[in-house]
Short mmCIF file of N, CA and C in Angstrom, two decimals:
data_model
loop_
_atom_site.label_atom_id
_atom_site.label_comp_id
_atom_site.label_asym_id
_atom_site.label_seq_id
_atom_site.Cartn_x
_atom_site.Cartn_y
_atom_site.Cartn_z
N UNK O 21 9.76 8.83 198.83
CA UNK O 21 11.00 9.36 199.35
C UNK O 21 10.73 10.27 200.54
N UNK O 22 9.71 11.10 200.36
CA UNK O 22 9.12 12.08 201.49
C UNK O 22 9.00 11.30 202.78
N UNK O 23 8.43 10.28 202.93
CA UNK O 23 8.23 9.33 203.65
C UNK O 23 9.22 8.48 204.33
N UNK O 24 10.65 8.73 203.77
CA UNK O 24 11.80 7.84 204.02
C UNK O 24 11.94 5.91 203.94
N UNK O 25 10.94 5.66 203.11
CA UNK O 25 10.95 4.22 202.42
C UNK O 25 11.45 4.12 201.69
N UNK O 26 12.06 5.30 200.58
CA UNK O 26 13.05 5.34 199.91
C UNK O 26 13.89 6.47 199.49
N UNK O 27 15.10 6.18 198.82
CA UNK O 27 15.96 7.27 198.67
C UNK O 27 16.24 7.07 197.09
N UNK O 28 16.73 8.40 195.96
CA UNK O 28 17.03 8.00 194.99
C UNK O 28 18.48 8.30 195.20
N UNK O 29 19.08 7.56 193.92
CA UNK O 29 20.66 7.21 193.75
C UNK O 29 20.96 7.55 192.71
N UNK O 30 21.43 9.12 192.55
CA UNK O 30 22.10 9.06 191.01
C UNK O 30 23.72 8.56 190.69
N UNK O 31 24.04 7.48 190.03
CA UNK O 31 24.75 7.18 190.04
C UNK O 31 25.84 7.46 189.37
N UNK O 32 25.69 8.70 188.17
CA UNK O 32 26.00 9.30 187.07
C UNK O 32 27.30 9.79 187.79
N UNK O 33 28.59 10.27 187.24
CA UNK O 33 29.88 11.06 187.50
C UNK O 33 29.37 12.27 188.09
N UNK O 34 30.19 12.60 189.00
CA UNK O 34 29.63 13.98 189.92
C UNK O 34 29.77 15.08 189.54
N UNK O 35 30.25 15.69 188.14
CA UNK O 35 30.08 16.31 187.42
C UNK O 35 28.53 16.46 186.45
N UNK O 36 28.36 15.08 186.35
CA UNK O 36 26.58 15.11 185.54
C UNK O 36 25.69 15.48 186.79
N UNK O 37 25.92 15.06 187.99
CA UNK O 37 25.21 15.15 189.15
C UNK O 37 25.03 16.98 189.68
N UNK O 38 26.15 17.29 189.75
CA UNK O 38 26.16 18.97 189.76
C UNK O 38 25.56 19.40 188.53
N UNK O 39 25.62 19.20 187.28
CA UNK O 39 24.93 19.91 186.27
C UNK O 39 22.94 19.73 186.53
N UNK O 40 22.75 18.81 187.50
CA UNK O 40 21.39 18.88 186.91
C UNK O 40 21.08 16.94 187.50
N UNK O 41 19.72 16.79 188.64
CA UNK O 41 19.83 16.07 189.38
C UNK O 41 18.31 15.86 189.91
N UNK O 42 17.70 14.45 190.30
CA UNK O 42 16.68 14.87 190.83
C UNK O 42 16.50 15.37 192.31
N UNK O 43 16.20 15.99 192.57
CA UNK O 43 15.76 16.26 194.04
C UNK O 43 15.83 15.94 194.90
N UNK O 44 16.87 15.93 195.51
CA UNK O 44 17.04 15.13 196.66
C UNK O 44 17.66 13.95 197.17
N UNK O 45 18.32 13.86 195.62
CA UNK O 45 18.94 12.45 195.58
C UNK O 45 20.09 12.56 195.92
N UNK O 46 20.96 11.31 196.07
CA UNK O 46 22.19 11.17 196.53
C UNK O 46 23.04 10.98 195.36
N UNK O 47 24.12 11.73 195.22
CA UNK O 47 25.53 10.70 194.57
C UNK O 47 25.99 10.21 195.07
N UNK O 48 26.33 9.03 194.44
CA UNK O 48 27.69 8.17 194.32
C UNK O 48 27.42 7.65 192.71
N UNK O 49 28.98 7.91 192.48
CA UNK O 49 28.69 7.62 190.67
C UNK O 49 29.06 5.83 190.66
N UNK O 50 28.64 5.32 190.29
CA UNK O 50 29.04 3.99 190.05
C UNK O 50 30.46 2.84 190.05
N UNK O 51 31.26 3.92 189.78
CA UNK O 51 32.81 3.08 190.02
C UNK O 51 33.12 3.30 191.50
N UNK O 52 32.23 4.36 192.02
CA UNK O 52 32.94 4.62 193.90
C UNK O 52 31.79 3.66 194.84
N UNK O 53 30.34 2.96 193.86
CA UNK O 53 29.59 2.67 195.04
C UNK O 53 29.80 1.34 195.73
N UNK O 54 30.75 0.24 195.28
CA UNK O 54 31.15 -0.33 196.15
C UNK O 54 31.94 -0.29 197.66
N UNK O 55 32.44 0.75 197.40
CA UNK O 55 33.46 1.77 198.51
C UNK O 55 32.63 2.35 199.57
N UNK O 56 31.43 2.80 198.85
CA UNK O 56 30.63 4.02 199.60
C UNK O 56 29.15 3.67 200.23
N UNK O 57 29.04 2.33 200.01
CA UNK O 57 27.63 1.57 200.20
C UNK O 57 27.38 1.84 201.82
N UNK O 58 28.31 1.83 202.57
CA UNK O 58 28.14 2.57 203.76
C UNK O 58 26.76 3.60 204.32
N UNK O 59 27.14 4.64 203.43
CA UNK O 59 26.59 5.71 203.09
C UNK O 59 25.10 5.73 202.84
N UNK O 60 24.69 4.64 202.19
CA UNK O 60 23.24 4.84 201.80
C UNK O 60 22.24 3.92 203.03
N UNK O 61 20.89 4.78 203.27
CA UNK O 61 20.47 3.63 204.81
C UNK O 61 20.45 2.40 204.59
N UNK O 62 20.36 1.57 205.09
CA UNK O 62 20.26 0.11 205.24
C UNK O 62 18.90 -0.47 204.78
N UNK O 63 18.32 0.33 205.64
CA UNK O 63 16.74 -0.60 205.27
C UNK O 63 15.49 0.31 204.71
N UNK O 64 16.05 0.53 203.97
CA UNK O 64 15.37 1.75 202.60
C UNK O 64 15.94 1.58 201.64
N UNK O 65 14.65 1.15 200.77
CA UNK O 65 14.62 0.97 199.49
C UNK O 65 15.84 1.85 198.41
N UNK O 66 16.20 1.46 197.75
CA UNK O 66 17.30 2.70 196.98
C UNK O 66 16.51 2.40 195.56
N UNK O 67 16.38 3.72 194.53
CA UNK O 67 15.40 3.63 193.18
C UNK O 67 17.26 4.47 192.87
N UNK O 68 17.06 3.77 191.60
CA UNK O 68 18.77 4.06 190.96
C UNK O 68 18.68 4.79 189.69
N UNK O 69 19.24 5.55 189.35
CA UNK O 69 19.07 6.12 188.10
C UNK O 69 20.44 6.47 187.82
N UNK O 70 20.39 6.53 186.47
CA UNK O 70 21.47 7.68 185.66
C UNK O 70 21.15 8.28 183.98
N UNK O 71 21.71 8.33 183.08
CA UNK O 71 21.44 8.92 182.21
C UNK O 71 20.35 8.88 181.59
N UNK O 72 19.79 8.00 181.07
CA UNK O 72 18.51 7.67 180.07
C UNK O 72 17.82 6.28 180.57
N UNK O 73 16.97 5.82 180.07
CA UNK O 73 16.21 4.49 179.79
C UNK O 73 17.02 3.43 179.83
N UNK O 74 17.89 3.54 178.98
CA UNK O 74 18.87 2.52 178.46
C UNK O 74 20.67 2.67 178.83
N UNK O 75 20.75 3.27 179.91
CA UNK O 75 22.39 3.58 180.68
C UNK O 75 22.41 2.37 181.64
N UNK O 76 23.52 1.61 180.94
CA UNK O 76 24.10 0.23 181.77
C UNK O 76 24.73 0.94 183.52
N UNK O 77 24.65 1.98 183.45
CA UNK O 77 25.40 1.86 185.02
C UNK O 77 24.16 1.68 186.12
N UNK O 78 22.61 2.17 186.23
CA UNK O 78 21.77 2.07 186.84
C UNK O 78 21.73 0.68 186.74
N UNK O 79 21.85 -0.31 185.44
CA UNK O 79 21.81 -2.17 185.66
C UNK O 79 22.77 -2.19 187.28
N UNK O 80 24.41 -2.38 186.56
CA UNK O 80 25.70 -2.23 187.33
C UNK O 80 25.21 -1.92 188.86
N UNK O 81 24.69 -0.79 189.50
CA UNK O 81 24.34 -0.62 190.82
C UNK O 81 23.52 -1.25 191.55
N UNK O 82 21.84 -1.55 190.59
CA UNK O 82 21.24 -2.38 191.25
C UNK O 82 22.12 -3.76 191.57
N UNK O 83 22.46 -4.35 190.45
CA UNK O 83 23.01 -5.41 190.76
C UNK O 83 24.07 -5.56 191.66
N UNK O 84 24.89 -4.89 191.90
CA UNK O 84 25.52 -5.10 193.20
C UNK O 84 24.83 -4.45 194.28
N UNK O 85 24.00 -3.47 194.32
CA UNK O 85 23.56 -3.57 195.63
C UNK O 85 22.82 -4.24 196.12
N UNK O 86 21.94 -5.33 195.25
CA UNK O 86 21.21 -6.57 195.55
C UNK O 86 21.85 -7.72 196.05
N UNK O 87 23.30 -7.82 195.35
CA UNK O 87 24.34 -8.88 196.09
C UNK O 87 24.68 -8.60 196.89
N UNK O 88 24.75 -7.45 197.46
CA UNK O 88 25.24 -6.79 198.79
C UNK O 88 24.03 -6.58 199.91
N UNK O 89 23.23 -7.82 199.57
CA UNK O 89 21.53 -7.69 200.48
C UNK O 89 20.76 -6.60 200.96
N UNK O 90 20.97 -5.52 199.61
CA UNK O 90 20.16 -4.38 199.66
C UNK O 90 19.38 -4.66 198.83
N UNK O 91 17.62 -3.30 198.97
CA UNK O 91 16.85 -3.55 198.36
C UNK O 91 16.89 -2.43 197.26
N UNK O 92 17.09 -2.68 196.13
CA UNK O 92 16.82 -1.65 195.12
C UNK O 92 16.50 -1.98 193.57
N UNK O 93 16.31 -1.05 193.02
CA UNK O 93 15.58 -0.80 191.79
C UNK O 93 15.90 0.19 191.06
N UNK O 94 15.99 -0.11 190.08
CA UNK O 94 16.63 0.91 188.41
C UNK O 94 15.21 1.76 188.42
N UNK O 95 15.22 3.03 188.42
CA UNK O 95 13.76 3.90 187.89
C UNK O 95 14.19 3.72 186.39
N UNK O 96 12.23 3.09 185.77
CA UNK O 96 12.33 3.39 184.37
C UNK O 96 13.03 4.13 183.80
N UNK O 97 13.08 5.00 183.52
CA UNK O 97 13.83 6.41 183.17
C UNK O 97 14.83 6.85 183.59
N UNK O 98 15.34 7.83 183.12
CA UNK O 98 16.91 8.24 183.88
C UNK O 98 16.51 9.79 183.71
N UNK O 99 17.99 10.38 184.11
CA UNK O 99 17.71 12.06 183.81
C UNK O 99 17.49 12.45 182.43
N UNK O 100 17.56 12.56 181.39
CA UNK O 100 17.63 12.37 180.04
C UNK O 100 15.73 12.71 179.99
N UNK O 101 15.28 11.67 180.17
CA UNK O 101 13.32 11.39 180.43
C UNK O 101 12.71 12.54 181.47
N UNK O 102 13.16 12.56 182.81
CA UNK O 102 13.05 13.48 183.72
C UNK O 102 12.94 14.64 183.10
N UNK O 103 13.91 15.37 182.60
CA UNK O 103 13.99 16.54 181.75
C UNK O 103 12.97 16.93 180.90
N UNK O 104 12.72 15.90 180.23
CA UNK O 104 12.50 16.13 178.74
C UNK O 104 10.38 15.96 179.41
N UNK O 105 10.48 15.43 180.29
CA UNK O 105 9.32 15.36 181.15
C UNK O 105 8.85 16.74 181.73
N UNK O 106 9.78 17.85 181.70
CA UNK O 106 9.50 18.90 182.67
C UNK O 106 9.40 18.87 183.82
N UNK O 107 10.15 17.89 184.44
CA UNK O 107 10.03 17.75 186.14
C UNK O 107 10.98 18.39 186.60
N UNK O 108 11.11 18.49 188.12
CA UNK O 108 12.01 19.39 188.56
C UNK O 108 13.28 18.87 188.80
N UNK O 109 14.17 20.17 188.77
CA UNK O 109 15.45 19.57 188.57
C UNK O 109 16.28 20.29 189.31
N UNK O 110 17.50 19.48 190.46
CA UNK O 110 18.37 20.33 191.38
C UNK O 110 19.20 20.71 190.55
N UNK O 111 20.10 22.07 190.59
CA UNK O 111 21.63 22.04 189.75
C UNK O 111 22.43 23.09 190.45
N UNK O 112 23.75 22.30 190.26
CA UNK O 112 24.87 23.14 191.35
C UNK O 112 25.00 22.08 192.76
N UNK O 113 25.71 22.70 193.32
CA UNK O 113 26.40 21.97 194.39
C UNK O 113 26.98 21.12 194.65
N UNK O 114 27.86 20.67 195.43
CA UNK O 114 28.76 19.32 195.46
C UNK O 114 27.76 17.86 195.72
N UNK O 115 28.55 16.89 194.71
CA UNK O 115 27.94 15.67 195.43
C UNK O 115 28.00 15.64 196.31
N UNK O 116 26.67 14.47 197.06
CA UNK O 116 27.05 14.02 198.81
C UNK O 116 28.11 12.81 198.26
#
């Protein structure tokens, strides 16, 4: 991500996104990212996350942003793992 080859995507409601987020990542929660696909670069990778391991909305995003001839990918894990990992974590502020 440092590098700008990729960006993460939390896709979670922008309320879960203000409580607690990885670093640097972007919102758009999943029912707005057809609307908002604009928004994310074009030709950078997008790594997608949301709640846990097993949260159908990180499926839901990749998959349309792959039909939408973007390149992306569900991260193993979601915030749920992150946490519980001790990694760092943004909290507060408005979604982008």
């Amino acid at each position: 991500m440092a590098a700008g080859r990729a960006v993460a995507l939390d896709v979670r409601p922008a309320e879960e996104y203000a409580a607690g987020h990885i670093p640097g990542a972007l919102s758009i929660p999943v029912d707005e990212l057809a609307d908002r696909i604009g928004e994310l670069p074009e030709h950078t990778e997008v790594v997608v996350y949301c709640r846990g391991a097993y949260c159908a909305l990180a499926y839901d995003a990749v998959r349309l942003l792959t039909a939408r001839g973007r390149r992306a990918i569900r991260l193993d894990d979601g915030m749920l793992e992150w946490r519980l990992a001790d990694l760092p974590v943004d909290a507060g502020g408005a979604a982008a």
